[in-house]
PDB file of C-alpha atoms in Angstrom:
ATOM      1  CA  MET A1230     -38.759  -0.887  54.099  1.00  0.00           C
ATOM      2  CA  LYS A1231     -35.934   1.635  53.691  1.00  0.00           C
ATOM      3  CA  ARG A1232     -36.830   5.198  52.730  1.00  0.00           C
ATOM      4  CA  THR A1233     -34.837   5.810  49.545  1.00  0.00           C
ATOM      5  CA  HIS A1234     -36.706   8.728  47.958  1.00  0.00           C
ATOM      6  CA  ALA A1235     -37.612  12.179  49.225  1.00  0.00           C
ATOM      7  CA  ALA A1236     -39.956  14.906  48.026  1.00  0.00           C
ATOM      8  CA  ILE A1237     -39.576  18.481  49.265  1.00  0.00           C
ATOM      9  CA  PHE A1238     -42.558  20.811  48.896  1.00  0.00           C
ATOM     10  CA  GLY A1239     -41.652  24.488  48.762  1.00  0.00           C
ATOM     11  CA  TYR A1240     -38.502  26.379  47.895  1.00  0.00           C
ATOM     12  CA  ASN A1241     -37.263  28.865  50.482  1.00  0.00           C
ATOM     13  CA  GLU A1242     -34.369  29.254  52.902  1.00  0.00           C
ATOM     14  CA  TYR A1243     -35.618  26.386  55.057  1.00  0.00           C
ATOM     15  CA  SER A1244     -36.103  23.934  52.212  1.00  0.00           C
ATOM     16  CA  LYS A1245     -32.664  24.856  50.898  1.00  0.00           C
ATOM     17  CA  GLN A1246     -31.148  23.733  54.183  1.00  0.00           C
ATOM     18  CA  ILE A1247     -33.218  20.565  54.251  1.00  0.00           C
ATOM     19  CA  LEU A1248     -32.031  19.766  50.740  1.00  0.00           C
ATOM     20  CA  LYS A1249     -28.443  20.468  51.682  1.00  0.00           C
ATOM     21  CA  GLN A1250     -28.511  18.168  54.676  1.00  0.00           C
ATOM     22  CA  ILE A1251     -30.414  15.206  53.227  1.00  0.00           C
ATOM     23  CA  ILE A1252     -28.554  15.060  49.927  1.00  0.00           C
ATOM     24  CA  ASN A1253     -26.519  12.047  51.066  1.00  0.00           C
ATOM     25  CA  ILE A1254     -29.380  10.252  52.798  1.00  0.00           C
ATOM     26  CA  TYR A1255     -31.717   9.625  49.877  1.00  0.00           C
ATOM     27  CA  ARG A1256     -31.067   8.032  46.498  1.00  0.00           C
ATOM     28  CA  GLU A1257     -33.376  10.488  44.754  1.00  0.00           C
ATOM     29  CA  ILE A1258     -34.812  13.849  45.817  1.00  0.00           C
ATOM     30  CA  THR A1259     -37.615  15.642  43.962  1.00  0.00           C
ATOM     31  CA  LEU A1260     -38.419  19.304  44.521  1.00  0.00           C
ATOM     32  CA  PHE A1261     -42.011  20.530  44.158  1.00  0.00           C
ATOM     33  CA  VAL A1262     -42.815  24.258  44.070  1.00  0.00           C
ATOM     34  CA  ALA A1263     -46.077  26.136  44.342  1.00  0.00           C
ATOM     35  CA  ASN A1264     -45.535  28.924  41.814  1.00  0.00           C
ATOM     36  CA  SER A1265     -43.354  30.241  39.001  1.00  0.00           C
ATOM     37  CA  GLU A1266     -41.444  32.503  41.406  1.00  0.00           C
ATOM     38  CA  GLU A1267     -40.196  29.489  43.363  1.00  0.00           C
ATOM     39  CA  MET A1268     -39.556  27.666  40.097  1.00  0.00           C
ATOM     40  CA  ASN A1269     -37.329  30.505  38.867  1.00  0.00           C
ATOM     41  CA  ALA A1270     -35.532  30.723  42.229  1.00  0.00           C
ATOM     42  CA  ALA A1271     -34.746  27.013  42.088  1.00  0.00           C
ATOM     43  CA  ALA A1272     -33.590  27.310  38.470  1.00  0.00           C
ATOM     44  CA  ASN A1273     -31.280  30.195  39.414  1.00  0.00           C
ATOM     45  CA  ASP A1274     -29.722  27.870  41.993  1.00  0.00           C
ATOM     46  CA  GLY A1275     -29.227  25.188  39.362  1.00  0.00           C
ATOM     47  CA  LEU A1276     -32.097  22.979  40.526  1.00  0.00           C
ATOM     48  CA  SER A1277     -34.966  21.482  38.596  1.00  0.00           C
ATOM     49  CA  ALA A1278     -38.418  21.665  40.167  1.00  0.00           C
ATOM     50  CA  GLU A1279     -41.973  20.672  39.362  1.00  0.00           C
ATOM     51  CA  LEU A1280     -45.107  22.716  39.902  1.00  0.00           C
ATOM     52  CA  PHE A1281     -47.845  21.369  42.157  1.00  0.00           C
ATOM     53  CA  ASP A1282     -51.212  22.586  43.376  1.00  0.00           C
ATOM     54  CA  LEU A1283     -52.583  22.074  46.887  1.00  0.00           C
ATOM     55  CA  GLY A1284     -55.805  21.009  45.242  1.00  0.00           C
ATOM     56  CA  ASP A1285     -54.135  18.126  43.383  1.00  0.00           C
ATOM     57  CA  ASP A1286     -55.412  14.617  43.919  1.00  0.00           C
ATOM     58  CA  TRP A1287     -51.807  13.379  44.252  1.00  0.00           C
ATOM     59  CA  GLY A1288     -52.122  10.902  41.414  1.00  0.00           C
ATOM     60  CA  THR A1289     -48.699  12.065  40.228  1.00  0.00           C
ATOM     61  CA  ILE A1290     -47.119  11.020  43.512  1.00  0.00           C
ATOM     62  CA  GLU A1291     -48.738   7.601  43.398  1.00  0.00           C
ATOM     63  CA  LYS A1292     -47.610   6.996  39.823  1.00  0.00           C
ATOM     64  CA  ARG A1293     -44.038   8.167  40.283  1.00  0.00           C
ATOM     65  CA  PHE A1294     -43.120   6.826  43.705  1.00  0.00           C
ATOM     66  CA  ASP A1295     -43.474   3.775  45.860  1.00  0.00           C
ATOM     67  CA  VAL A1296     -44.906   5.643  48.841  1.00  0.00           C
ATOM     68  CA  ARG A1297     -43.548   2.953  51.152  1.00  0.00           C
ATOM     69  CA  THR A1298     -40.052   4.234  50.341  1.00  0.00           C
ATOM     70  CA  LEU A1299     -40.954   7.933  50.214  1.00  0.00           C
ATOM     71  CA  SER A1300     -40.288  10.668  52.759  1.00  0.00           C
ATOM     72  CA  VAL A1301     -42.101  13.964  52.227  1.00  0.00           C
ATOM     73  CA  PHE A1302     -40.854  17.268  53.648  1.00  0.00           C
ATOM     74  CA  CYS A1303     -43.618  19.876  53.990  1.00  0.00           C
ATOM     75  CA  ALA A1304     -41.679  23.154  53.874  1.00  0.00           C
ATOM     76  CA  LEU A1305     -44.134  25.622  52.370  1.00  0.00           C
ATOM     77  CA  GLY A1306     -44.152  29.327  53.130  1.00  0.00           C
ATOM     78  CA  ASN A1307     -46.534  29.269  56.076  1.00  0.00           C
ATOM     79  CA  ASP A1308     -47.846  26.862  58.680  1.00  0.00           C
ATOM     80  CA  ALA A1309     -51.442  26.890  57.426  1.00  0.00           C
ATOM     81  CA  GLU A1310     -50.325  25.621  54.013  1.00  0.00           C
ATOM     82  CA  ASN A1311     -48.128  22.977  55.612  1.00  0.00           C
ATOM     83  CA  VAL A1312     -51.047  21.774  57.740  1.00  0.00           C
ATOM     84  CA  PHE A1313     -53.285  21.532  54.680  1.00  0.00           C
ATOM     85  CA  LEU A1314     -50.560  19.740  52.705  1.00  0.00           C
ATOM     86  CA  THR A1315     -49.987  17.295  55.557  1.00  0.00           C
ATOM     87  CA  ILE A1316     -53.691  16.507  55.882  1.00  0.00           C
ATOM     88  CA  SER A1317     -54.038  16.028  52.141  1.00  0.00           C
ATOM     89  CA  LEU A1318     -51.039  13.719  51.852  1.00  0.00           C
ATOM     90  CA  ARG A1319     -51.955  11.680  54.908  1.00  0.00           C
ATOM     91  CA  SER A1320     -55.516  11.173  53.729  1.00  0.00           C
ATOM     92  CA  SER A1321     -54.183   9.899  50.399  1.00  0.00           C
ATOM     93  CA  PHE A1322     -51.204   7.828  51.573  1.00  0.00           C
ATOM     94  CA  GLU A1323     -51.154   5.957  54.840  1.00  0.00           C
ATOM     95  CA  SER A1324     -47.592   4.707  54.512  1.00  0.00           C
ATOM     96  CA  VAL A1325     -45.797   7.839  53.308  1.00  0.00           C
ATOM     97  CA  PHE A1326     -43.448   9.330  55.929  1.00  0.00           C
ATOM     98  CA  ILE A1327     -44.273  13.011  56.468  1.00  0.00           C
ATOM     99  CA  ILE A1328     -41.902  15.539  58.029  1.00  0.00           C
ATOM    100  CA  ALA A1329     -43.517  18.959  58.479  1.00  0.00           C
ATOM    101  CA  LEU A1330     -41.945  22.314  59.282  1.00  0.00           C
ATOM    102  CA  ALA A1331     -43.445  24.419  62.095  1.00  0.00           C
ATOM    103  CA  GLN A1332     -42.788  27.959  63.280  1.00  0.00           C
ATOM    104  CA  ASN A1333     -43.843  27.481  66.907  1.00  0.00           C
ATOM    105  CA  HIS A1334     -45.105  25.009  69.481  1.00  0.00           C
ATOM    106  CA  GLU A1335     -48.777  25.550  68.627  1.00  0.00           C
ATOM    107  CA  SER A1336     -48.062  24.817  64.975  1.00  0.00           C
ATOM    108  CA  MET A1337     -46.116  21.708  65.937  1.00  0.00           C
ATOM    109  CA  LEU A1338     -49.202  20.329  67.680  1.00  0.00           C
ATOM    110  CA  LYS A1339     -51.332  21.110  64.631  1.00  0.00           C
ATOM    111  CA  MET A1340     -48.875  19.326  62.316  1.00  0.00           C
ATOM    112  CA  LYS A1341     -48.916  16.227  64.496  1.00  0.00           C
ATOM    113  CA  SER A1342     -52.702  16.262  64.605  1.00  0.00           C
ATOM    114  CA  ALA A1343     -52.781  16.631  60.830  1.00  0.00           C
ATOM    115  CA  GLY A1344     -50.850  13.389  60.455  1.00  0.00           C
ATOM    116  CA  ALA A1345     -47.164  14.348  60.360  1.00  0.00           C
ATOM    117  CA  ASP A1346     -44.824  11.599  61.537  1.00  0.00           C
ATOM    118  CA  LYS A1347     -42.216  14.135  62.597  1.00  0.00           C
ATOM    119  CA  VAL A1348     -42.348  17.886  63.096  1.00  0.00           C
ATOM    120  CA  MET A1349     -39.251  20.056  62.792  1.00  0.00           C
ATOM    121  CA  PRO A1350     -39.044  23.441  64.500  1.00  0.00           C
ATOM    122  CA  VAL A1351     -37.518  25.860  62.012  1.00  0.00           C
ATOM    123  CA  LEU A1352     -34.635  26.463  64.423  1.00  0.00           C
ATOM    124  CA  GLN A1353     -33.379  22.918  63.909  1.00  0.00           C
ATOM    125  CA  ILE A1354     -32.757  23.454  60.227  1.00  0.00           C
ATOM    126  CA  ALA A1355     -31.699  27.106  60.262  1.00  0.00           C
ATOM    127  CA  ALA A1356     -28.805  27.953  57.995  1.00  0.00           C
ATOM    128  CA  ASN A1357     -25.787  25.733  58.544  1.00  0.00           C
ATOM    129  CA  VAL A1358     -26.584  25.099  62.220  1.00  0.00           C
ATOM    130  CA  ILE A1359     -26.189  21.345  62.131  1.00  0.00           C
ATOM    131  CA  GLY A1360     -23.854  21.084  59.172  1.00  0.00           C
ATOM    132  CA  ASP A1361     -21.283  23.538  60.497  1.00  0.00           C
ATOM    133  CA  MET A1362     -21.391  22.497  64.128  1.00  0.00           C
ATOM    134  CA  ILE A1363     -20.752  18.799  63.610  1.00  0.00           C
ATOM    135  CA  THR A1364     -18.006  17.375  61.409  1.00  0.00           C
ATOM    136  CA  LYS A1365     -19.047  14.997  58.697  1.00  0.00           C
ATOM    137  CA  PRO A1366     -20.027  12.163  58.458  1.00  0.00           C
ATOM    138  CA  ASN A1367     -21.882  12.706  61.739  1.00  0.00           C
ATOM    139  CA  VAL A1368     -24.116  15.346  60.126  1.00  0.00           C
ATOM    140  CA  THR A1369     -26.382  12.854  58.417  1.00  0.00           C
ATOM    141  CA  HIS A1370     -26.418  10.581  61.453  1.00  0.00           C
ATOM    142  CA  VAL A1371     -27.581  13.353  63.781  1.00  0.00           C
ATOM    143  CA  LEU A1372     -30.171  14.644  61.313  1.00  0.00           C
ATOM    144  CA  HIS A1373     -31.449  11.105  60.822  1.00  0.00           C
ATOM    145  CA  ASP A1374     -31.886  10.765  64.596  1.00  0.00           C
ATOM    146  CA  ILE A1375     -33.799  14.050  64.779  1.00  0.00           C
ATOM    147  CA  LEU A1376     -36.141  13.058  61.995  1.00  0.00           C
ATOM    148  CA  TYR A1377     -36.693   9.371  62.530  1.00  0.00           C
ATOM    149  CA  GLU A1378     -35.465   7.730  65.668  1.00  0.00           C
ATOM    150  CA  ASP A1379     -34.499   9.696  68.721  1.00  0.00           C
ATOM    151  CA  GLU A1380     -37.462  11.166  70.557  1.00  0.00           C
ATOM    152  CA  GLY A1381     -35.032  12.265  73.290  1.00  0.00           C
ATOM    153  CA  LEU A1382     -33.469  15.052  71.233  1.00  0.00           C
ATOM    154  CA  GLY A1383     -34.662  18.568  71.831  1.00  0.00           C
ATOM    155  CA  VAL A1384     -33.857  22.284  71.643  1.00  0.00           C
ATOM    156  CA  MET A1385     -33.724  24.439  74.771  1.00  0.00           C
ATOM    157  CA  GLU A1386     -33.216  28.110  75.600  1.00  0.00           C
ATOM    158  CA  VAL A1387     -31.066  28.670  78.686  1.00  0.00           C
ATOM    159  CA  LYS A1388     -31.109  32.126  80.246  1.00  0.00           C
ATOM    160  CA  ILE A1389     -27.864  33.008  81.971  1.00  0.00           C
ATOM    161  CA  GLU A1390     -28.400  33.984  85.606  1.00  0.00           C
ATOM    162  CA  HIS A1391     -26.112  36.323  87.552  1.00  0.00           C
ATOM    163  CA  THR A1392     -24.845  33.324  89.524  1.00  0.00           C
ATOM    164  CA  SER A1393     -23.903  31.304  86.437  1.00  0.00           C
ATOM    165  CA  PRO A1394     -20.282  30.159  86.043  1.00  0.00           C
ATOM    166  CA  LEU A1395     -20.542  31.278  82.402  1.00  0.00           C
ATOM    167  CA  VAL A1396     -20.884  34.964  83.299  1.00  0.00           C
ATOM    168  CA  GLY A1397     -17.708  36.805  82.309  1.00  0.00           C
ATOM    169  CA  THR A1398     -16.497  34.099  79.934  1.00  0.00           C
ATOM    170  CA  TYR A1399     -16.546  34.104  76.153  1.00  0.00           C
ATOM    171  CA  LEU A1400     -18.778  31.905  74.062  1.00  0.00           C
ATOM    172  CA  TYR A1401     -15.973  29.765  72.694  1.00  0.00           C
ATOM    173  CA  ASP A1402     -14.255  29.335  76.070  1.00  0.00           C
ATOM    174  CA  THR A1403     -16.712  26.497  76.638  1.00  0.00           C
ATOM    175  CA  ASP A1404     -16.693  23.435  74.397  1.00  0.00           C
ATOM    176  CA  PHE A1405     -20.384  22.561  74.719  1.00  0.00           C
ATOM    177  CA  ASN A1406     -19.994  19.499  72.526  1.00  0.00           C
ATOM    178  CA  THR A1407     -17.133  17.930  74.469  1.00  0.00           C
ATOM    179  CA  GLN A1408     -18.042  19.048  77.983  1.00  0.00           C
ATOM    180  CA  PHE A1409     -21.790  18.602  77.876  1.00  0.00           C
ATOM    181  CA  ASP A1410     -22.455  16.562  74.732  1.00  0.00           C
ATOM    182  CA  LEU A1411     -24.648  19.378  73.434  1.00  0.00           C
ATOM    183  CA  ILE A1412     -24.669  21.489  70.275  1.00  0.00           C
ATOM    184  CA  LEU A1413     -24.658  25.273  70.649  1.00  0.00           C
ATOM    185  CA  LEU A1414     -27.047  26.657  68.034  1.00  0.00           C
ATOM    186  CA  ALA A1415     -27.321  30.338  68.799  1.00  0.00           C
ATOM    187  CA  MET A1416     -27.058  33.109  71.358  1.00  0.00           C
ATOM    188  CA  VAL A1417     -29.289  36.055  72.238  1.00  0.00           C
ATOM    189  CA  ASP A1418     -26.991  38.868  73.360  1.00  0.00           C
ATOM    190  CA  HIS A1419     -28.628  41.037  76.039  1.00  0.00           C
ATOM    191  CA  GLU A1420     -26.094  43.871  75.633  1.00  0.00           C
ATOM    192  CA  ARG A1421     -26.792  44.067  71.900  1.00  0.00           C
ATOM    193  CA  GLU A1422     -30.498  44.741  72.393  1.00  0.00           C
ATOM    194  CA  ASN A1423     -31.357  41.049  72.370  1.00  0.00           C
ATOM    195  CA  SER A1424     -29.807  40.468  68.946  1.00  0.00           C
ATOM    196  CA  PHE A1425     -30.022  36.860  67.792  1.00  0.00           C
ATOM    197  CA  SER A1426     -26.825  35.302  66.428  1.00  0.00           C
ATOM    198  CA  PHE A1427     -26.310  31.827  65.094  1.00  0.00           C
ATOM    199  CA  ALA A1428     -23.243  30.177  66.598  1.00  0.00           C
ATOM    200  CA  VAL A1429     -21.883  29.497  63.116  1.00  0.00           C
ATOM    201  CA  GLU A1430     -21.563  33.225  62.454  1.00  0.00           C
ATOM    202  CA  GLY A1431     -18.234  33.127  64.247  1.00  0.00           C
ATOM    203  CA  HIS A1432     -18.714  35.879  66.835  1.00  0.00           C
ATOM    204  CA  ASN A1433     -17.007  35.024  70.126  1.00  0.00           C
ATOM    205  CA  HIS A1434     -19.541  36.820  72.306  1.00  0.00           C
ATOM    206  CA  HIS A1435     -18.828  37.879  75.866  1.00  0.00           C
ATOM    207  CA  ILE A1436     -21.396  36.130  78.049  1.00  0.00           C
ATOM    208  CA  ASP A1437     -23.284  38.325  80.485  1.00  0.00           C
ATOM    209  CA  ALA A1438     -26.213  37.800  82.809  1.00  0.00           C
ATOM    210  CA  ASP A1439     -29.552  37.758  80.966  1.00  0.00           C
ATOM    211  CA  ASP A1440     -28.006  36.466  77.747  1.00  0.00           C
ATOM    212  CA  VAL A1441     -29.726  33.395  76.329  1.00  0.00           C
ATOM    213  CA  LEU A1442     -28.054  30.318  74.861  1.00  0.00           C
ATOM    214  CA  VAL A1443     -29.916  28.030  72.469  1.00  0.00           C
ATOM    215  CA  LEU A1444     -28.685  24.448  72.552  1.00  0.00           C
ATOM    216  CA  MET A1445     -29.672  21.126  71.023  1.00  0.00           C
ATOM    217  CA  GLY A1446     -29.097  17.624  72.368  1.00  0.00           C
ATOM    218  CA  ASP A1447     -30.446  14.910  74.588  1.00  0.00           C
ATOM    219  CA  LYS A1448     -33.281  16.322  76.694  1.00  0.00           C
ATOM    220  CA  GLN A1449     -31.890  14.962  79.955  1.00  0.00           C
ATOM    221  CA  LYS A1450     -28.467  16.475  79.238  1.00  0.00           C
ATOM    222  CA  LEU A1451     -30.122  19.761  78.361  1.00  0.00           C
ATOM    223  CA  ALA A1452     -31.894  19.742  81.722  1.00  0.00           C
ATOM    224  CA  LEU A1453     -28.618  18.994  83.551  1.00  0.00           C
ATOM    225  CA  PHE A1454     -26.832  21.795  81.700  1.00  0.00           C
ATOM    226  CA  LYS A1455     -29.600  24.238  82.510  1.00  0.00           C
ATOM    227  CA  GLN A1456     -29.284  23.376  86.189  1.00  0.00           C
ATOM    228  CA  TRP A1457     -25.502  23.749  86.058  1.00  0.00           C
ATOM    229  CA  ALA A1458     -25.665  27.026  84.165  1.00  0.00           C
ATOM    230  CA  ARG A1459     -27.801  28.554  86.884  1.00  0.00           C
ATOM    231  CA  GLY A1460     -24.848  28.241  89.246  1.00  0.00           C
TER     232      GLY A1460
END
């Protein structure tokens, strides 16, 4: 059965990006917030939200939605809350599709163990990364693959060695999408005291040894690129 409705729990920078990128995927999206501060923040952005409590018995969800058509995004402020929310929802609804946010690899494992169908590293939904790097309408297609279908997609950090053919070039000299079928997400600039810059910020960095590129794409293509980038 097609997933036509979505519920997002939490209102923060990550949930804002989730909302932005799934707006054309679901027929209806409901935002749930944990406190009045999040409620006011959503209202200031022109969004309506509903309060929830982690201790709820989820009767509201069962009454309002057909859980067979519902996707839930667990995007609360910290991983412990997202784990608890995931466990609670999974114990109540076997057929709901749960996508949980995780800050690191350890948290990803916890989310999966708690019953999440998919776990999203926060890097994958960081501000405008997907939306600005891929021209529409491919945005929703790629996000859909990440969330639902393609287990082969991944994110990889590639440290630039002294022997790399990228040393001495500029970031935008290389079309990562066309040449390698990968999406450049961000760069860690060694000369700028390891400052982290999203690719969408528009800085055409000079690539030096010990810089780090963060890319997303097919895992096999990521591995091939990493081998090539070593020189």
